[in-house]
Coordinates of C-alpha atoms in Angstrom, one line a residue:
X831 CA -8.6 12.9 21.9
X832 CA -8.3 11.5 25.4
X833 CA -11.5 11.5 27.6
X834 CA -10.0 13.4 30.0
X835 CA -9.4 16.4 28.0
X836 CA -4.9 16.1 27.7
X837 CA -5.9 15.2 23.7
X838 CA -4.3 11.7 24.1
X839 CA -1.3 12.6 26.1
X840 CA -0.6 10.6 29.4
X841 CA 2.8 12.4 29.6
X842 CA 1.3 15.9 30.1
X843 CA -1.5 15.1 31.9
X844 CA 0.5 14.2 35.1
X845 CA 1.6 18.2 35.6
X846 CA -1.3 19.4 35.3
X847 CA -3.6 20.2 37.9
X848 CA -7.0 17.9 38.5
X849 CA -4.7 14.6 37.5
X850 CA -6.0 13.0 40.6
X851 CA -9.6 13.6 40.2
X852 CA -9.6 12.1 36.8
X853 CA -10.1 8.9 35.5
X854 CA -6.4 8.3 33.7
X855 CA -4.6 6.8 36.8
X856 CA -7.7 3.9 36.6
X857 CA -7.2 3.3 32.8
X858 CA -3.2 3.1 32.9
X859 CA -4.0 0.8 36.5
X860 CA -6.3 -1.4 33.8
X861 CA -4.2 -1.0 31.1
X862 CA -1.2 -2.3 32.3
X863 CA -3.2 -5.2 34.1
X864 CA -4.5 -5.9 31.0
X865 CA -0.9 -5.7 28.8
X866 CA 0.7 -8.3 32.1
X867 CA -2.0 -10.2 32.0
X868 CA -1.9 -11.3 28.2
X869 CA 1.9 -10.9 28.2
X870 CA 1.9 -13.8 30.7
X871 CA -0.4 -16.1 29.5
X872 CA 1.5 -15.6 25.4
X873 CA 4.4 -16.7 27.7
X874 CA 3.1 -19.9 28.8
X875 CA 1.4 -20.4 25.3
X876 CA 5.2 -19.8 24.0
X877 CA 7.0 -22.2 26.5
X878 CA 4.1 -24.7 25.9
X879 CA 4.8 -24.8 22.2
X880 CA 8.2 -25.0 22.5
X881 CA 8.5 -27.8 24.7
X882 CA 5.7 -29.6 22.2
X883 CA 8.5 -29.0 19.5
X884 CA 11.3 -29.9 21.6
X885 CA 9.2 -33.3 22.4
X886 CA 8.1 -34.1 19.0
X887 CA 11.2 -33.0 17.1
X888 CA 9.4 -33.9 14.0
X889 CA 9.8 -32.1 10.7
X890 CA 6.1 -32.3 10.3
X891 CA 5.6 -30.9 13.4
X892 CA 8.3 -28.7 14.0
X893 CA 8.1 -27.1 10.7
X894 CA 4.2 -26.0 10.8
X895 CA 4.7 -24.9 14.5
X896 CA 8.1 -22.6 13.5
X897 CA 5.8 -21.4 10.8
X898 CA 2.9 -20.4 12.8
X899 CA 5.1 -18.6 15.7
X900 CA 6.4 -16.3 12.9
X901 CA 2.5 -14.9 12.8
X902 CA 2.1 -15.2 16.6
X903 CA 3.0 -11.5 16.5
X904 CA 0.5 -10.2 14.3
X905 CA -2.9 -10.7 16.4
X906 CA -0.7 -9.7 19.3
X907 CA 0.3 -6.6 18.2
X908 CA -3.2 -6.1 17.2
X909 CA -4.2 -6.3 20.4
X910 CA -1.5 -4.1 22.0
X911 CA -2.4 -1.0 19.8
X912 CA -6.0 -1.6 20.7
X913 CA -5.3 -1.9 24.1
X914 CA -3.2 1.6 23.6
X915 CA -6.8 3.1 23.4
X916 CA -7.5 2.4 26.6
X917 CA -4.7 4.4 28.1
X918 CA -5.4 7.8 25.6
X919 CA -8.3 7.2 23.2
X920 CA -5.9 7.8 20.2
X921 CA -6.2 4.8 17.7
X922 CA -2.7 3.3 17.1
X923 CA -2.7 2.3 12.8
X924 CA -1.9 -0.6 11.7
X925 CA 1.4 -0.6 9.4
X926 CA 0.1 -3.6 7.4
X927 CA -0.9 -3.5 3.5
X928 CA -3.7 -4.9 2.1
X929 CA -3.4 -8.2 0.0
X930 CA -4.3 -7.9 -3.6
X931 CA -5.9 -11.1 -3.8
X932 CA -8.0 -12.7 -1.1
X933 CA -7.7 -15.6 0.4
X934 CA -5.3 -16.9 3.1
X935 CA -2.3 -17.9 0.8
X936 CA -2.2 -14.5 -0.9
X937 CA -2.1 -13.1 2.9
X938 CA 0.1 -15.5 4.2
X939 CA 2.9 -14.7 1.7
X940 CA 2.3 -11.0 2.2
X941 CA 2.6 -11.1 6.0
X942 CA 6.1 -13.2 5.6
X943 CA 7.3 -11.0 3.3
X944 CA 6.7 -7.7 5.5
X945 CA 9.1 -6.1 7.8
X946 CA 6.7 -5.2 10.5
X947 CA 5.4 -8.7 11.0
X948 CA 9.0 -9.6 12.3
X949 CA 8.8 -6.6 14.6
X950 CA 5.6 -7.6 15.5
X951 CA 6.6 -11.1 16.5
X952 CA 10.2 -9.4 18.4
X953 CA 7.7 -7.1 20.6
X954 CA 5.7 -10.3 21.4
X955 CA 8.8 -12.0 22.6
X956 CA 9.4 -9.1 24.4
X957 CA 6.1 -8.7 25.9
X958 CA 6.3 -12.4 27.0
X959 CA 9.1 -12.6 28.5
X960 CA 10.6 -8.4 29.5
X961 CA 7.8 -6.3 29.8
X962 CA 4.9 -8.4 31.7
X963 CA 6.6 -8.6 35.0
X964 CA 7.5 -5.0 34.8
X965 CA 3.5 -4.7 34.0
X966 CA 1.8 -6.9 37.0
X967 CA 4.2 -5.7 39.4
X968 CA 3.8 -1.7 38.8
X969 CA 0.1 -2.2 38.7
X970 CA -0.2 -4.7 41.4
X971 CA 2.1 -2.3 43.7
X972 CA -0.1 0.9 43.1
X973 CA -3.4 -1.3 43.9
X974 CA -2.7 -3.6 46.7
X975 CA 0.0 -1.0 48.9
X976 CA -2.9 1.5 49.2
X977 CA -5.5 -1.3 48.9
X978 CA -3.8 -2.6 52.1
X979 CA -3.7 0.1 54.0
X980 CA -7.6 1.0 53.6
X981 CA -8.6 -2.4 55.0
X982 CA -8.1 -1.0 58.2
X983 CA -10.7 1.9 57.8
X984 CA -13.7 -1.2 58.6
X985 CA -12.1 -0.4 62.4
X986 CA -13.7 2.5 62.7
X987 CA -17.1 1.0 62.5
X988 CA -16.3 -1.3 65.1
X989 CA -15.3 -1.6 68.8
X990 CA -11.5 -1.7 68.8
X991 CA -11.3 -5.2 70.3
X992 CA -12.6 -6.3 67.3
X993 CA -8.7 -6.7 65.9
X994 CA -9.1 -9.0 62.8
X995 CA -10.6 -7.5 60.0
X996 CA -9.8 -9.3 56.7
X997 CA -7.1 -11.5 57.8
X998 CA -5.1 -8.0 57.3
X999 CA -4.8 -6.2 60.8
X1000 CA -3.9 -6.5 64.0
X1001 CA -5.5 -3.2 65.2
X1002 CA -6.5 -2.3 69.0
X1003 CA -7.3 1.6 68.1
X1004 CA -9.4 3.4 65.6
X1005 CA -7.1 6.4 66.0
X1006 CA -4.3 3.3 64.4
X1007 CA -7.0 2.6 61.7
X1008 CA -8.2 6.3 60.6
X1009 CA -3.9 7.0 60.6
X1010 CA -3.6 3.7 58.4
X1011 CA -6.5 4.6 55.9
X1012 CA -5.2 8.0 55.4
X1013 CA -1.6 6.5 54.9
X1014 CA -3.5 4.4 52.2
X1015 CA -4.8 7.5 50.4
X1016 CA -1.9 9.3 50.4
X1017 CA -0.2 6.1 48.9
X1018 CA -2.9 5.6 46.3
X1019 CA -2.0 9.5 44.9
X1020 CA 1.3 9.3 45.3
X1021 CA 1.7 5.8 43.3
X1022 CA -0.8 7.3 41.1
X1023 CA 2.3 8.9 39.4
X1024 CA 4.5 6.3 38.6
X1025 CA 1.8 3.9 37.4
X1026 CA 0.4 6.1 34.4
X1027 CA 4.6 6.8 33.6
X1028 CA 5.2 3.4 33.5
X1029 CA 1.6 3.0 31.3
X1030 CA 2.6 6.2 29.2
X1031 CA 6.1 4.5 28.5
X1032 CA 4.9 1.6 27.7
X1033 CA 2.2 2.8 25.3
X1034 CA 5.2 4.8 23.8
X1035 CA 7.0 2.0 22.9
X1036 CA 3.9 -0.4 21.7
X1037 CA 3.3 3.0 18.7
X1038 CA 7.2 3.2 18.4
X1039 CA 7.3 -0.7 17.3
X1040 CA 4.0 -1.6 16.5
X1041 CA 2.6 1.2 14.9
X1042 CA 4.0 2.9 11.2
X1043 CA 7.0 4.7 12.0
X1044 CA 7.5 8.2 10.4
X1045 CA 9.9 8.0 7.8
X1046 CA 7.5 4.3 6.8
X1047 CA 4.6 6.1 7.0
X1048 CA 6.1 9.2 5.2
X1049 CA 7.4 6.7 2.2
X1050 CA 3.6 4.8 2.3
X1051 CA 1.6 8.5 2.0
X1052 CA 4.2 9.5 -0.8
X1053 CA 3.0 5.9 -2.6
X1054 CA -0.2 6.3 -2.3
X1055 CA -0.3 10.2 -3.0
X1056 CA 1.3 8.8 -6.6
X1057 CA -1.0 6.2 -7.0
X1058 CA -3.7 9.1 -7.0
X1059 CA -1.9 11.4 -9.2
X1060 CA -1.5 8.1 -11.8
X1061 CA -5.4 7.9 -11.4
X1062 CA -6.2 11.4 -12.1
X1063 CA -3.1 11.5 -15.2
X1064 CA -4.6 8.3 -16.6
X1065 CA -8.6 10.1 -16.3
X1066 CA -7.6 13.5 -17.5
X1067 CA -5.6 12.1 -20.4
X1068 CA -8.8 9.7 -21.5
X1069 CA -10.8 13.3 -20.7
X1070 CA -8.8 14.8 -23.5
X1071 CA -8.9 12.0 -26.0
X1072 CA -12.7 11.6 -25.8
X1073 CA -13.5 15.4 -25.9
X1074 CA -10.8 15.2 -29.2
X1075 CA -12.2 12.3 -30.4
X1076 CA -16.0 13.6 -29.5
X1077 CA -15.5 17.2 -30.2
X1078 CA -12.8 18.5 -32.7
X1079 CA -12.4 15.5 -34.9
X1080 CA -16.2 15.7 -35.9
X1081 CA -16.5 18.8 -36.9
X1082 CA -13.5 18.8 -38.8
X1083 CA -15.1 15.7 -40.4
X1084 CA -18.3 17.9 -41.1
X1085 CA -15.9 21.2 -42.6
X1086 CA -14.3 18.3 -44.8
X1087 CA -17.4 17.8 -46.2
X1088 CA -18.8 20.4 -46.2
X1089 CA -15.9 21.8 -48.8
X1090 CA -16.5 18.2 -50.2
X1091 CA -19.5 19.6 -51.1
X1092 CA -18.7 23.2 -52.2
X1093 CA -16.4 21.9 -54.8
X1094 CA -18.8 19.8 -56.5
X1095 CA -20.7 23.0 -57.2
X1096 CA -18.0 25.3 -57.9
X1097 CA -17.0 25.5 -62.1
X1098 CA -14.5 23.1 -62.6
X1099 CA -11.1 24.7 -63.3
X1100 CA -12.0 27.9 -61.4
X1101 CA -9.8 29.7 -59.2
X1102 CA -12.7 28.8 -57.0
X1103 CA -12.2 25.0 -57.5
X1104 CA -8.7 25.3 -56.8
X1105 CA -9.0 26.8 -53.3
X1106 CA -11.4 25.0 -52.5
X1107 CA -9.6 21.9 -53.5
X1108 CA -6.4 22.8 -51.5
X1109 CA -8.9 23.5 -48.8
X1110 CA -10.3 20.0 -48.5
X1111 CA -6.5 19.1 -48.8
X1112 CA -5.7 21.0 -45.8
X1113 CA -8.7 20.1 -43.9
X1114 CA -8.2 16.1 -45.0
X1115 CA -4.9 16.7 -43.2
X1116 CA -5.7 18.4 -40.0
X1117 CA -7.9 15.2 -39.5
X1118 CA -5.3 12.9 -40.1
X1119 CA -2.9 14.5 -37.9
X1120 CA -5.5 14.8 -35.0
X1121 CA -6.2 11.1 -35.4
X1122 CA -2.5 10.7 -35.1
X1123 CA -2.8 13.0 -32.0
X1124 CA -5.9 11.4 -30.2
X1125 CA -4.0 7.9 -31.1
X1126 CA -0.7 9.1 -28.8
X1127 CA -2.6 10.5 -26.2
X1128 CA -4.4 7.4 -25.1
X1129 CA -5.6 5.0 -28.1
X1130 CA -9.0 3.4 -28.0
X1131 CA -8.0 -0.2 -28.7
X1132 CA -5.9 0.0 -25.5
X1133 CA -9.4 1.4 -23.4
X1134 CA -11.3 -1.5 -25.3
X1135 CA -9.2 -4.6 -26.4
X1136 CA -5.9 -4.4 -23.6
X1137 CA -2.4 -4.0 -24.5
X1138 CA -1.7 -7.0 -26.9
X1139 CA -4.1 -5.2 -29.4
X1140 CA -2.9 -1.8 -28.7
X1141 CA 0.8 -3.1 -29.0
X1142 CA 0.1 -4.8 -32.3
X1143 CA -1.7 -1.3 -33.6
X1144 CA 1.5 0.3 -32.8
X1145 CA 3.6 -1.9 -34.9
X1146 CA 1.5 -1.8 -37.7
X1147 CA 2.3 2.0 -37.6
X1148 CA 5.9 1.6 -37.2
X1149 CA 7.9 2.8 -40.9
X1150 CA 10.4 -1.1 -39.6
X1151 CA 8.3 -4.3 -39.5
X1152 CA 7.7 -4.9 -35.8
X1153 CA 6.9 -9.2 -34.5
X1154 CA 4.6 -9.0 -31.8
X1155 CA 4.4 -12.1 -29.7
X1156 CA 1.6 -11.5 -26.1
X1157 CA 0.8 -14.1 -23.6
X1158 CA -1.2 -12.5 -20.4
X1159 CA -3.8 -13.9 -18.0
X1160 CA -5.9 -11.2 -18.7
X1161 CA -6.4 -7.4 -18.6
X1162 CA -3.9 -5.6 -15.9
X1163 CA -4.9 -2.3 -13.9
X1164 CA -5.9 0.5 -16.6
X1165 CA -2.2 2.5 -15.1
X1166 CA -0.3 -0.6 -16.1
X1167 CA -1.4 -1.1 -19.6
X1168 CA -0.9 2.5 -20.0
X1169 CA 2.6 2.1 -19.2
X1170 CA 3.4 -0.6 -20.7
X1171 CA 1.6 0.6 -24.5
X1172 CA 3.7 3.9 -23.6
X1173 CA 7.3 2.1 -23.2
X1174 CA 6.5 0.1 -26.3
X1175 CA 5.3 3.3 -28.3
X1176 CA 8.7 5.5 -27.0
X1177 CA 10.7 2.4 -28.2
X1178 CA 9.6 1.7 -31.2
X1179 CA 9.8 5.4 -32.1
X1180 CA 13.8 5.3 -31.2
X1181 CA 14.1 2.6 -33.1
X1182 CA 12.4 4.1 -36.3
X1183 CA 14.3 7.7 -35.8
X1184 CA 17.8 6.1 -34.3
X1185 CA 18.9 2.4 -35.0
X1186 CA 18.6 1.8 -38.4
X1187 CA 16.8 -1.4 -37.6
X1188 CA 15.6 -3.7 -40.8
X1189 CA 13.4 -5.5 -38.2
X1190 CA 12.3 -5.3 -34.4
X1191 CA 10.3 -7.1 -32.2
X1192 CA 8.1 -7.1 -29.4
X1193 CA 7.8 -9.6 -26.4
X1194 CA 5.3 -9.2 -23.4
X1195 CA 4.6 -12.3 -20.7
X1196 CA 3.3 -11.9 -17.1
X1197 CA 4.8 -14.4 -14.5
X1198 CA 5.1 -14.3 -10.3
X1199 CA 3.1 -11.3 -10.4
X1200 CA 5.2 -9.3 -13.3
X1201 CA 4.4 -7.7 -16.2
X1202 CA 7.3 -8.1 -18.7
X1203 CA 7.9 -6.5 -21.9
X1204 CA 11.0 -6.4 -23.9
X1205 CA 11.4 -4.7 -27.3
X1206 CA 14.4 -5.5 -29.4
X1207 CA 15.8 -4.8 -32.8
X1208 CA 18.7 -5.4 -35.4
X1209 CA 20.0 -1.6 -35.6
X1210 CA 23.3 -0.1 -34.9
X1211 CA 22.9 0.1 -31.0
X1212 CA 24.3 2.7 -28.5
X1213 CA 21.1 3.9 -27.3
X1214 CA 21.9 5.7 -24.2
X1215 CA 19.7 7.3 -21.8
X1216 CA 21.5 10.7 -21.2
X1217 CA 21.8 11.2 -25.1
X1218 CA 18.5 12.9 -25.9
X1219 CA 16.4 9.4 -26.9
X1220 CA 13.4 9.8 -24.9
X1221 CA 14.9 6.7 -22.3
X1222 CA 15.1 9.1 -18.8
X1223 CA 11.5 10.2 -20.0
X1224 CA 10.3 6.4 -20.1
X1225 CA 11.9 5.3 -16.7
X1226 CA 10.5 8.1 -14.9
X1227 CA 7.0 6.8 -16.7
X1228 CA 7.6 3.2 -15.4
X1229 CA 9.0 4.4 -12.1
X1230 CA 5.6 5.8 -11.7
X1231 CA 3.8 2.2 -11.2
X1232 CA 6.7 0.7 -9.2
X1233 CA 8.2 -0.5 -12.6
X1234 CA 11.9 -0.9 -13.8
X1235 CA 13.4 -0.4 -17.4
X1236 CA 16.7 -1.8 -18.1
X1237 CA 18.3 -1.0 -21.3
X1238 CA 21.1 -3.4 -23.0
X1239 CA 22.6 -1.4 -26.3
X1240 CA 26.3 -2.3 -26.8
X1241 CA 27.9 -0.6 -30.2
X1242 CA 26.8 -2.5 -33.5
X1243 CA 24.0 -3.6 -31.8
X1244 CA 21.5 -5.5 -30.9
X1245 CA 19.3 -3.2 -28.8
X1246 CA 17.0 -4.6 -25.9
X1247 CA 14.9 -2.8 -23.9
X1248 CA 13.0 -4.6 -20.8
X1249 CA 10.3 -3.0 -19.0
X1250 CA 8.9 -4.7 -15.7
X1251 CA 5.7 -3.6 -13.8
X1252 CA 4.1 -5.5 -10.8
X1253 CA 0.6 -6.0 -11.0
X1254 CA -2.2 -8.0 -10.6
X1255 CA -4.4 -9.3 -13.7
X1256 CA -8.4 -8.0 -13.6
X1257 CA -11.4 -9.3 -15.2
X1258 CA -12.9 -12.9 -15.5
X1259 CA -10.9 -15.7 -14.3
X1260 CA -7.4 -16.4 -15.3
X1261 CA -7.8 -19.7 -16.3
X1262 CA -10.8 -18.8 -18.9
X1263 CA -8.6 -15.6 -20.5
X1264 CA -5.0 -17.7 -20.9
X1265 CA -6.6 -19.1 -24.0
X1266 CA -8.4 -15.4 -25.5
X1267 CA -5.2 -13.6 -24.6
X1268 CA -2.2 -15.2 -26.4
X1269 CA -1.3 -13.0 -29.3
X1270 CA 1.1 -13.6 -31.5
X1271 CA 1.3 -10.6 -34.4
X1272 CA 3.3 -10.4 -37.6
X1273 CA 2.7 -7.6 -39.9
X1274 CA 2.0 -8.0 -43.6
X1275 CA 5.1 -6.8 -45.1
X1276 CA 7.0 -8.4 -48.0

């Protein structure tokens, strides 16, 4: 919201009536005084270091200075959108993201790699050597053209031979001074106008460049509105596996015994005995089959031990004999691990229910900041994603942390799957969990 009551909008504060009496013309007068003022001296900065590279023409030189122009944008542009404040009191976001890893290198190679730090570094350009002679000279015309003509209003304190006021006038007559001080506020409110269009414009342009655009910031609310909805999946889902695990699986452990118990004291061979017995039978199953349920909704070996451990528990559930070979730095972000233990669960089941497979096997590494997992067995092949396998289900589960599955399953086989996530490893230090976390897993099967 702008001071002045237009809720941060120069452009229709200049038709509406009681412009003049507020204080908007000053603050686009100081804005773009400010905006000229550090567009010229990045200028000279700029034609400085040039002509320090073009002397030097040293690879050692040249090389560090090139590198550090490309960031010359970014506190620049950091400055412009504060400086926007000035003109309407609306803050001007920043459309940078925030490293995952501190330090300088990690920021470093996330500024190169960003779009808007190139745009950043063209609107510096721009503002060194377009827009700050447009700036000084709009702002310098509205303040010295009245500001010249109300040097002569001194006249009318003194006797009118006294001619030379300010090095400025030549005046004989205070009637000539009163008609030039008037001249001088007329000119003040009339060049009022086109200095806070020029500030609005240029204010415009600084949020068009600098600031997210819409469809950017559009795509970056949709990322991080996932993100959330990842969270809360991830949180509901361990919600219902510990009120499962908590709640319905013990007391169906206390009815098991509990009829444990009853057919100890019913007769032996008794209709009673019998009904009981099928009872315990029935009960003894429910269990195991919400075990096998609290296990797919989100196992506890994957909450506690990571995804080498909850990868291996898979295979040893899998009817084929599953190799499972981990190296990771560490734990990954709970939604990662998540979808990584789901892609391997989903495959491992299409390879029990479709391949044929004797054998299968299961990869995962983490390089460059990617989590890779490939599962691969000896069946017949053709999996294919449009024929009912569960494979659309499982890239629209990787998609969901920024991941990509790609699936190579020629006729006659062999099948590989690859799943690869982004992330960052969390927990102690990498160097201290590279020796805890290599897992290699074979299951005892003859």
């Amino acid at each position: 919201m702008g001071t002045d009551g237009y809720g941060g909008a120069p452009w229709q504060a200049l038709a509406r009536p009681g412009f003049l009496r507020g204080g908007l013309p000053w603050r686009a007068a100081g804005y773009l005084l400010a905006s000229g003022t550090a567009g010229l001296l990045l200028c000279a900065g700029l034609l400085l270091a040039g002509t320090v590279a073009g002397a030097l023409a040293v690879l050692l030189v040249g090389l560090p200075l090139l590198l550090g122009l490309g960031l010359v944008g970014v506190p620049f542009a950091a400055w412009e959108r504060r400086l926007v404040r000035l003109l309407d009191g609306t803050p001007v976001p920043g459309p940078h993201q925030v490293p995952a890893r501190p330090g300088l290198p990690a920021w470093l190679r996330l500024r190169y790699r960003e779009r808007a730090t190139w745009r950043e570094l063209g609107f510096a350009a721009l503002a060194a050597f377009v827009l700050w002679p447009i700036d000084l000279t709009v702002a310098g015309c509205a303040i010295a053209v009245p500001g010249y003509l109300l040097a002569a209003l001194p006249l009318l304190l003194l006797d009118g031979e006294q001619v030379n006021v300010l090095k400025l006038w030549q005046v004989h007559s205070p009637y000539v001074a009163a008609a030039l001080g008037v001249a001088g506020v007329l000119a003040a409110a009339l060049l009022a106008y086109p200095l806070t269009a020029v500030a609005a414009g240029r204010a415009a342009l600084v949020r068009a460049v600098l600031a997210p655009g819409g469809q950017e910031a559009r795509i970056g609310e949709l990322v991080r509105s996932r993100a959330r909805l990842v969270d809360a999946f991830e949180a509901e889902r361990r919600r219902i596996e510990r009120d499962l695990h908590d709640g319905a699986q013990q007391r169906l452990v206390a009815l098991a015994m509990t009829l444990g118990l009853a057919r100890l004291d019913a007769p032996p061979g008794s209709p009673l005995a019998d009904r009981l017995a099928q009872a315990h039978r029935e009960a003894g199953d429910v269990l195991a089959e919400l075990r096998e349920l609290i296990n797919g909704i989100h196992p506890q070996v994957l909450t506690d031990r990571g995804l080498p451990d909850a990868c291996a528990d898979a295979a040893d559930r899998s009817p084929v004999p599953v190799d499972v070979t981990f190296a990771l730095p560490g734990r990954l972000p709970a939604a990662v691990e998540s979808a990584g233990w789901f892609a391997v669960t989903e495959a491992l089941a299409n390879v029990t229910k479709h391949s044929g497979a004797r054998s299968a096997r299961v990869d995962g590494r983490y390089a460059d900041g990617l989590l890779t997992v490939e599962v691969s067995d000896d069946g017949r092949g053709g999996a294919d994603p449009a024929g009912g396998t569960g494979l659309t289900g499982l890239a629209d589960r990787v998609s969901v942390v920024d991941g990509t599955l790609t699936v190579s399953s020629p006729p006659g086989g062999p099948t590989l799957l690859r799943v690869e996530i982004p992330c960052t490893p969390i927990g102690p230090r990498a160097e201290d969990l590279t020796r805890t976390s290599d897992l290699t897993h074979t299951p005892d099967r003859p």
